[in-house]
Amino acid sequence: MIEIRGITKRYGDKYAAKNVTFTVNAGEIMGFLGPNGAGKSTTMNILTGYLSATSGTARIDGIDILQDPIAAKAKIGFLPEQPPLYPDLTVKEYLNFVYDLKKCKLDRKKHLEEICRVVEISDVYNRVIRNLSKGYRQRVGIAQALVGNPPVLIFDEPTVGLDPKQIIDIRNLIKDLGKEHTVILSTHILPEVQAICDRIVVINKGEIVADEKTENIARAVEGKRRMTYNVCGPKDEVLKLIRSIPGVTYAEIIGNRELDSTAFLVESDDKIDIRKPLFFALADKRWPLIGMDVMGMDLEDVFLALVDQKNRKEEARKGGRKGEKK
Ligand code: ADP
Ligand code: MG
């Protein structure tokens, strides 16, 4: 349904998007995940024809956005990061304006009423947009995207700036819309894509680093335990000892702490609890362990885990090919 191939966007010598390639199948809810500045809005704006790419192609339902922008745009409902609302208009006036702009052919009254029912804004239909809460304004933005009944919906960071209740409501609404539409949801919030999406495409620094079913992303993130340990002892030797404990996959010194102790970041296989063997090994050396802390995974860690996984997969593939030649 959506096909992006080799999209590159350069600003001067800086790449906002670099050879971005992915497809979204009809009926799918795809999560486009990446930290701020990753290139999500750039990619969405190119896909929707708001921005031209330096190179690459974007097709919607087989239609190239550059070759036939009007036909391609008619297939897309887009909620940009900054929704294009007119604060002085009422919801009714605004949606009628969008209806005209899109040259919609559906029965005007019935169509707009139906949209308002779906996004639950019927009760503010005659209110001026300026006076609506942020949550309601975001709904009006979604209503605008639905005018003309496009099969593809693209939402760029739709929950930013909303309160927790509004966030849940908007997520549920997107999930519902996903039953009848092909959806791209762009966000920097990992739990958001995990809650809503079937598949996740991860972008970092303008490049796609993962394209996986949602459950596989969870697998890349899990399987690893991260802790910090504070130990009093000769730090290089302590580090060597930590690395020798079975189950430890990674260890580094992250700083000096109280009582002349050193802090170590340690990653280990989540099926092996390294705390007891590590404690006894340190006690044997009379290097006191004076603190330990669990470290959660944030988005940055997820990227590292994914990039790591990708590199390992590629190496395995290369290794396999070498093997075949023999
Ligand atoms: P995201 O939506 O993932 O936060 P963006 O697509 O907005 O990221 O931006 C990607 C990168 O491109 C950022 O580093 C941003 O600073 C840069 N960028 C975006 N628009 C412009 C522009 N008009 N001129 C120069 N750099 C830009
Ligand atoms: Mg953005």
PDB file of C-alpha atoms in Angstrom, residues 227-230 275 279 289-294:
ATOM      1  CA  MET A 227      22.949  -3.293  36.476  1.00  0.00           C
ATOM      2  CA  THR A 228      25.419  -0.925  38.037  1.00  0.00           C
ATOM      3  CA  TYR A 229      27.709  -2.192  40.760  1.00  0.00           C
ATOM      4  CA  ASN A 230      29.798  -0.078  43.162  1.00  0.00           C
ATOM      5  CA  ARG A 275      24.619 -11.249  41.485  1.00  0.00           C
ATOM      6  CA  PHE A 279      29.287 -11.144  45.256  1.00  0.00           C
ATOM      7  CA  LEU A 289      30.560  -4.554  46.982  1.00  0.00           C
ATOM      8  CA  ILE A 290      28.839  -1.493  48.454  1.00  0.00           C
ATOM      9  CA  GLY A 291      26.019  -0.874  46.028  1.00  0.00           C
ATOM     10  CA  MET A 292      24.018  -2.272  43.169  1.00  0.00           C
ATOM     11  CA  ASP A 293      21.247  -0.822  41.070  1.00  0.00           C
ATOM     12  CA  VAL A 294      19.012  -1.988  38.260  1.00  0.00           C
TER      13      VAL A 294
END
